[in-house]
Short mmCIF file of C-alpha atoms in Angstrom, two decimals:
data_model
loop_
_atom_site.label_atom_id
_atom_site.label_comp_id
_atom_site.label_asym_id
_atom_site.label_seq_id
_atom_site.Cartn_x
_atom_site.Cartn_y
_atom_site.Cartn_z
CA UNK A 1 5.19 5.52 -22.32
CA UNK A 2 7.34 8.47 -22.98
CA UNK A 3 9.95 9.80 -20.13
CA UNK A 4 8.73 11.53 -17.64
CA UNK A 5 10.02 13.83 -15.37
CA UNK A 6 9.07 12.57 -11.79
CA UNK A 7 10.10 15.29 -9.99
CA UNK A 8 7.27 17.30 -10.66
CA UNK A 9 4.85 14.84 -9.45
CA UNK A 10 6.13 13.97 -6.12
CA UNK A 11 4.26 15.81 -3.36
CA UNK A 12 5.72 16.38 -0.05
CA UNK A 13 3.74 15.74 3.16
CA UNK A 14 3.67 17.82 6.16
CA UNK A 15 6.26 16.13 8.60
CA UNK A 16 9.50 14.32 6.75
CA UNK A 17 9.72 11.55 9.06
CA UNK A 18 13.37 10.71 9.08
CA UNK A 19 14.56 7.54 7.18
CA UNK A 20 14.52 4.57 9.19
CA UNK A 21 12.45 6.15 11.60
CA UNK A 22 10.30 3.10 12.96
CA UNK A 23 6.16 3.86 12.11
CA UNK A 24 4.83 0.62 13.54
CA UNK A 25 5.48 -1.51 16.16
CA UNK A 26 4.20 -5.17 16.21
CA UNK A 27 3.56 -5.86 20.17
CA UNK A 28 2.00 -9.21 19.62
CA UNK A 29 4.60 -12.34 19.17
CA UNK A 30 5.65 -13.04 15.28
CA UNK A 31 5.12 -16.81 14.45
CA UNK A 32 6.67 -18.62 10.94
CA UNK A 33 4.06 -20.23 9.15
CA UNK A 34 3.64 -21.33 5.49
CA UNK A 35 1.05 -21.56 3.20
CA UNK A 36 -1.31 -24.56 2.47
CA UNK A 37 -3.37 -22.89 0.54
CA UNK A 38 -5.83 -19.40 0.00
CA UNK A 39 -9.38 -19.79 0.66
CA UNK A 40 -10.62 -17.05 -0.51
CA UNK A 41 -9.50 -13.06 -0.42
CA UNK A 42 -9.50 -12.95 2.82
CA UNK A 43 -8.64 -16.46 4.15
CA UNK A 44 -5.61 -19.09 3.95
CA UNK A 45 -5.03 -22.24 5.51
CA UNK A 46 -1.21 -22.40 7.15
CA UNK A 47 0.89 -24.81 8.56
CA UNK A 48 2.35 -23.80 12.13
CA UNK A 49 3.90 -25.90 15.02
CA UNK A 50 2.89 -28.61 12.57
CA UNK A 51 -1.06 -28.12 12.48
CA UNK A 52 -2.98 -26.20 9.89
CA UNK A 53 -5.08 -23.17 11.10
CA UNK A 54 -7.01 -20.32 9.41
CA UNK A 55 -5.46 -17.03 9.31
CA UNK A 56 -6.88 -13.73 8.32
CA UNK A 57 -5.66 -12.06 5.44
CA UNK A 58 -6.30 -8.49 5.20
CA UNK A 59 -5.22 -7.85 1.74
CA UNK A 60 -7.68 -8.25 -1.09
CA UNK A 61 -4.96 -8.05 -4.17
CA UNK A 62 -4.38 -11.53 -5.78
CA UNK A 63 -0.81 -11.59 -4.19
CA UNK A 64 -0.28 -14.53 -6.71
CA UNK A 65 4.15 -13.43 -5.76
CA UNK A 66 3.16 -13.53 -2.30
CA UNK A 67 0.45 -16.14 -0.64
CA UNK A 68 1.08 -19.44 -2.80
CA UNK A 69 1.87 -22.97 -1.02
CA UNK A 70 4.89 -23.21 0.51
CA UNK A 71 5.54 -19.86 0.55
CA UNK A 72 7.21 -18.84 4.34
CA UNK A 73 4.70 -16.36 5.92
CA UNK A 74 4.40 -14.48 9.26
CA UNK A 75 1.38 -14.50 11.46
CA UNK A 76 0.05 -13.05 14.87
CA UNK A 77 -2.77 -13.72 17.26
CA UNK A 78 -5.89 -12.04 16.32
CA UNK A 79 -9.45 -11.95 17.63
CA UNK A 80 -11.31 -12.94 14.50
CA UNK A 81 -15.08 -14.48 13.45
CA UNK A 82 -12.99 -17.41 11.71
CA UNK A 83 -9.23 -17.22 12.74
CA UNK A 84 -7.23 -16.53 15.85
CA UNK A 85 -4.21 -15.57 13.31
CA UNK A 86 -3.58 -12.64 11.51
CA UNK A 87 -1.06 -12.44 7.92
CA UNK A 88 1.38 -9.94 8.85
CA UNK A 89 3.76 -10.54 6.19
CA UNK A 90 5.55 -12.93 3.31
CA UNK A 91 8.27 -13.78 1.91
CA UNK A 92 10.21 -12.28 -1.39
CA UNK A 93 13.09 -11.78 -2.57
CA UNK A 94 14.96 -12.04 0.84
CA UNK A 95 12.53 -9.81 2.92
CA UNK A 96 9.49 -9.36 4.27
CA UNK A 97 6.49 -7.78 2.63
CA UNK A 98 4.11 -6.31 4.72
CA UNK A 99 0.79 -7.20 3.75
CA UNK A 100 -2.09 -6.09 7.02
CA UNK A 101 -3.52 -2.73 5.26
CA UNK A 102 -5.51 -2.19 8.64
CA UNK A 103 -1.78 -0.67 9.00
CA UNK A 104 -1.67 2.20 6.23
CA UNK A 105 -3.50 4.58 7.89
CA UNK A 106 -1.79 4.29 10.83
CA UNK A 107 1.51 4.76 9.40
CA UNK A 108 0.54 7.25 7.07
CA UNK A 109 -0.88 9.56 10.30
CA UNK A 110 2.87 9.56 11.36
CA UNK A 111 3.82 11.97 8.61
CA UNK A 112 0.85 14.36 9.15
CA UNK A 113 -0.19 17.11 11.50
CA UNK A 114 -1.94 16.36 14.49
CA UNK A 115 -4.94 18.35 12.63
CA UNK A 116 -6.42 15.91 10.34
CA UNK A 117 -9.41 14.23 9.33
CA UNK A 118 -10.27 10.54 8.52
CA UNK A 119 -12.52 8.95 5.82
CA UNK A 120 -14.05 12.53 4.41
CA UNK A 121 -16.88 11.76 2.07
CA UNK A 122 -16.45 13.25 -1.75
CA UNK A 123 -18.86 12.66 -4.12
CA UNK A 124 -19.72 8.50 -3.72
CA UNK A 125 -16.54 7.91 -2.42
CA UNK A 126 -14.49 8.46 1.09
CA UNK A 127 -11.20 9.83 1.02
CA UNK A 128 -8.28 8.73 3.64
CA UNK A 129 -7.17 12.02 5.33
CA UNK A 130 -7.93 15.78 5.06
CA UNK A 131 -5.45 18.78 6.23
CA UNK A 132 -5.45 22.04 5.77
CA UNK A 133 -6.59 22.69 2.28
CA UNK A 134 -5.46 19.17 1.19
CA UNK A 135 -7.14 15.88 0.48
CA UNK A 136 -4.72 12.55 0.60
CA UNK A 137 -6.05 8.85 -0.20
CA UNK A 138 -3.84 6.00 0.21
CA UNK A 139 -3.03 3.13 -1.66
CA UNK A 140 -0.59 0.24 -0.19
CA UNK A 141 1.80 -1.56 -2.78
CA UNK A 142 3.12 -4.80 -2.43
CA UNK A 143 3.94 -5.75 -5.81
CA UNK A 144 7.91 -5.22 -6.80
CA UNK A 145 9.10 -7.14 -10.50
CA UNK A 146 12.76 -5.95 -11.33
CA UNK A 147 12.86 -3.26 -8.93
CA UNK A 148 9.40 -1.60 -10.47
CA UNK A 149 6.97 -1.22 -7.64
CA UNK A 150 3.14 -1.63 -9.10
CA UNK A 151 0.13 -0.97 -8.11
CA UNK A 152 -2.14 -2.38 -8.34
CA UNK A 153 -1.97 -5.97 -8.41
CA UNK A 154 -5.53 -6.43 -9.75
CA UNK A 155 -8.23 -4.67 -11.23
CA UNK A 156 -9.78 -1.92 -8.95
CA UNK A 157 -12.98 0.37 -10.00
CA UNK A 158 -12.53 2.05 -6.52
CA UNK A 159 -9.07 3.57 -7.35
CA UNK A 160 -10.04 4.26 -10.44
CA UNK A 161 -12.79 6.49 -9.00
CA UNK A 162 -10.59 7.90 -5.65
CA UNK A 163 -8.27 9.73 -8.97
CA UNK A 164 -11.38 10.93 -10.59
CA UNK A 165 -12.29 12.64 -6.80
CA UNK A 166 -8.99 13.78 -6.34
CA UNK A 167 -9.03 15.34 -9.67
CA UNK A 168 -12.14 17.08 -9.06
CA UNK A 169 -11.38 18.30 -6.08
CA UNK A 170 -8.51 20.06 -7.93
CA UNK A 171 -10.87 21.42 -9.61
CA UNK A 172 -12.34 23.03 -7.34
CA UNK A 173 -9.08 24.67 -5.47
CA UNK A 174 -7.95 21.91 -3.28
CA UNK A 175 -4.31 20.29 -3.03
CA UNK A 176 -4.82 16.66 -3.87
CA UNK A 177 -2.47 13.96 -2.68
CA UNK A 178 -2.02 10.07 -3.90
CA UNK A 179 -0.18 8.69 -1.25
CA UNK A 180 1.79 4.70 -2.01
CA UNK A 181 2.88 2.81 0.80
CA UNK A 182 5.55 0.40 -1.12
CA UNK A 183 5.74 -1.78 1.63
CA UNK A 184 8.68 -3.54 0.90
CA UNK A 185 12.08 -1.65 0.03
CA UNK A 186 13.21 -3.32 -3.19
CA UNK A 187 11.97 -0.79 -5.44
CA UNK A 188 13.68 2.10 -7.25
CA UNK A 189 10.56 3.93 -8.89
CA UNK A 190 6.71 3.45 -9.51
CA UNK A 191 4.33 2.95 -12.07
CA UNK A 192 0.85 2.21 -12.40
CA UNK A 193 0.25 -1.53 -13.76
CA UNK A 194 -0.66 -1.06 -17.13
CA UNK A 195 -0.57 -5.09 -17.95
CA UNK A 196 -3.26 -5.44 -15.16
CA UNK A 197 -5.45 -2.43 -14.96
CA UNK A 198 -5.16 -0.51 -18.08
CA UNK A 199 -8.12 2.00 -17.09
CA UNK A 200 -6.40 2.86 -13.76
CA UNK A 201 -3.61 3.54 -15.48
CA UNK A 202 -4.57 6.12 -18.06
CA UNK A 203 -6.74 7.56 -15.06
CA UNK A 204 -3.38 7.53 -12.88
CA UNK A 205 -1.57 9.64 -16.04
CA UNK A 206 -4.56 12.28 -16.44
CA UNK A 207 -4.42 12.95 -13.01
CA UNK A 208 -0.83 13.89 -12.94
CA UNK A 209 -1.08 15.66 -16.73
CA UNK A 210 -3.88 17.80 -14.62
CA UNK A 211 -1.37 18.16 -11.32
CA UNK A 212 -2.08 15.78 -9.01
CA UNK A 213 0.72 15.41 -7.04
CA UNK A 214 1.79 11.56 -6.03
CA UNK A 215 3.89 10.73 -3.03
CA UNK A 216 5.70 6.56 -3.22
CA UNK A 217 6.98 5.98 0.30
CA UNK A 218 9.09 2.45 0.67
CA UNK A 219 9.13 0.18 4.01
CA UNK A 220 11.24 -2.49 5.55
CA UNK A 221 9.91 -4.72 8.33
CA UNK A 222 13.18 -5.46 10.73
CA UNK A 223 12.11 -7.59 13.85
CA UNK A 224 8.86 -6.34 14.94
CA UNK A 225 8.86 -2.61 13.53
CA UNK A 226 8.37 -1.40 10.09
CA UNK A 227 10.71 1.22 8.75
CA UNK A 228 10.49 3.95 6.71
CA UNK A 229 13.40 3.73 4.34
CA UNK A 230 12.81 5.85 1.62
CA UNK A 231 10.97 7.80 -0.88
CA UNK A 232 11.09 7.02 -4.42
CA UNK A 233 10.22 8.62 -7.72
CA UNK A 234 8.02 7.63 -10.73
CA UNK A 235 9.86 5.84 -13.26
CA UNK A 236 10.82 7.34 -16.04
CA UNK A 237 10.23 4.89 -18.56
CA UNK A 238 8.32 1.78 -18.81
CA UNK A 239 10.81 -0.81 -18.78
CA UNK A 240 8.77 -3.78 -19.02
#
């Protein structure tokens, strides 16, 4: 890839919310568990006060880095179909990694006006927020290799297609938004993975050759509250 540069891209939202300005608040209990084993996308067996229980994972990315045995996770009581326990986060490279997406939206409405709307319908998709004259979907990132945050972890038709709606909604005179929650705060920059979803990535270039305008915002959980640390730019080159 040649150098690019980022600051063209990066689009600013509404309200700056201060760094380290806390966008979530956990008020149920945070228990240490670890991981026996992943069910399926949205299951995995952990170990906690020495017996093994189902716990919800709301995260469909392979999170091969993240949910493995052994790895050190933490959970919280949920009402589920299945599980009492919810996946709140896991361990890497000495932090936390927030992993609950039921959580992006919510954290994302802190840095927007009190004027917005939810899940618009465009074309055969549904975008995240509307304001003003401006369309923003969301994407959450949990995927950091030597301080590169990528998204996304596996293969995904429906980002693929949110671009090609925010693109034509370009067309068509509107401010277009990709908004990444990195939510974990060992990255630097972004870029979209290549190795894992080549077609997402070309899309993800178009769309900023034709001015879409992408905003990376990194998180840190510390107790029960997740932080906003920074922002953070595209990469300039492909270092891997």
């Amino acid at each position: 890839m040649n150098e690019r540069d980022s600051r063209n891209q990066i689009g600013d939202l509404p309200f700056r919310v201060k760094e380290g300005f806390s966008v979530y608040e956990f008020i149920e209990q945070l228990y240490e568990a670890h991981v026996v084993e992943r069910i399926n996308r949205f299951l995995v067996k952990v170990t906690f006060n020495g017996k093994e229980f189902l716990a919800h994972l709301h995260d469909p990315g392979r999170l091969k880095d993240l949910i493995y045995p052994g790895n050190l996770v933490l959970i919280r009581e949920t009402k589920g179909y299945k599980t009492k326990f919810s996946i709140t986060a896991a361990y890497s490279n000495s932090r936390f990694v927030v992993l609950d997406s039921r959580l992006h939206n919510i954290i994302v409405s802190k840095f927007l006006p009190e004027a917005y709307e939810k899940e618009i319908k465009v074309g055969n998709s549904r975008i995240d927020f509307k304001y003003d004259n401006t369309y923003l979907e969301v994407k959450g990132c949990t995927l950091v290799e030597n301080e590169i945050a990528y998204f996304p972890d596996a293969p995904t038709e429906r980002g693929r297609r949110h671009l090609k709606e925010l693109r034509e909604l370009m067309k068509k005179g509107f401010n277009s938004i990709l908004l990444i929650l990195v939510m974990r705060d060992d990255a630097k920059c972004f870029l979209p993975n290549e190795k894992t979803d080549p077609k997402f990535s070309i899309e993800f270039w178009n769309s900023i050759n034709e001015g879409l305008n992408v905003n990376i915002k990194t998180f840190k959980l510390v107790g029960n509250k997740i932080i906003y640390v920074r922002d953070i730019p595209l990469c300039k080159t492909n270092l891997t």
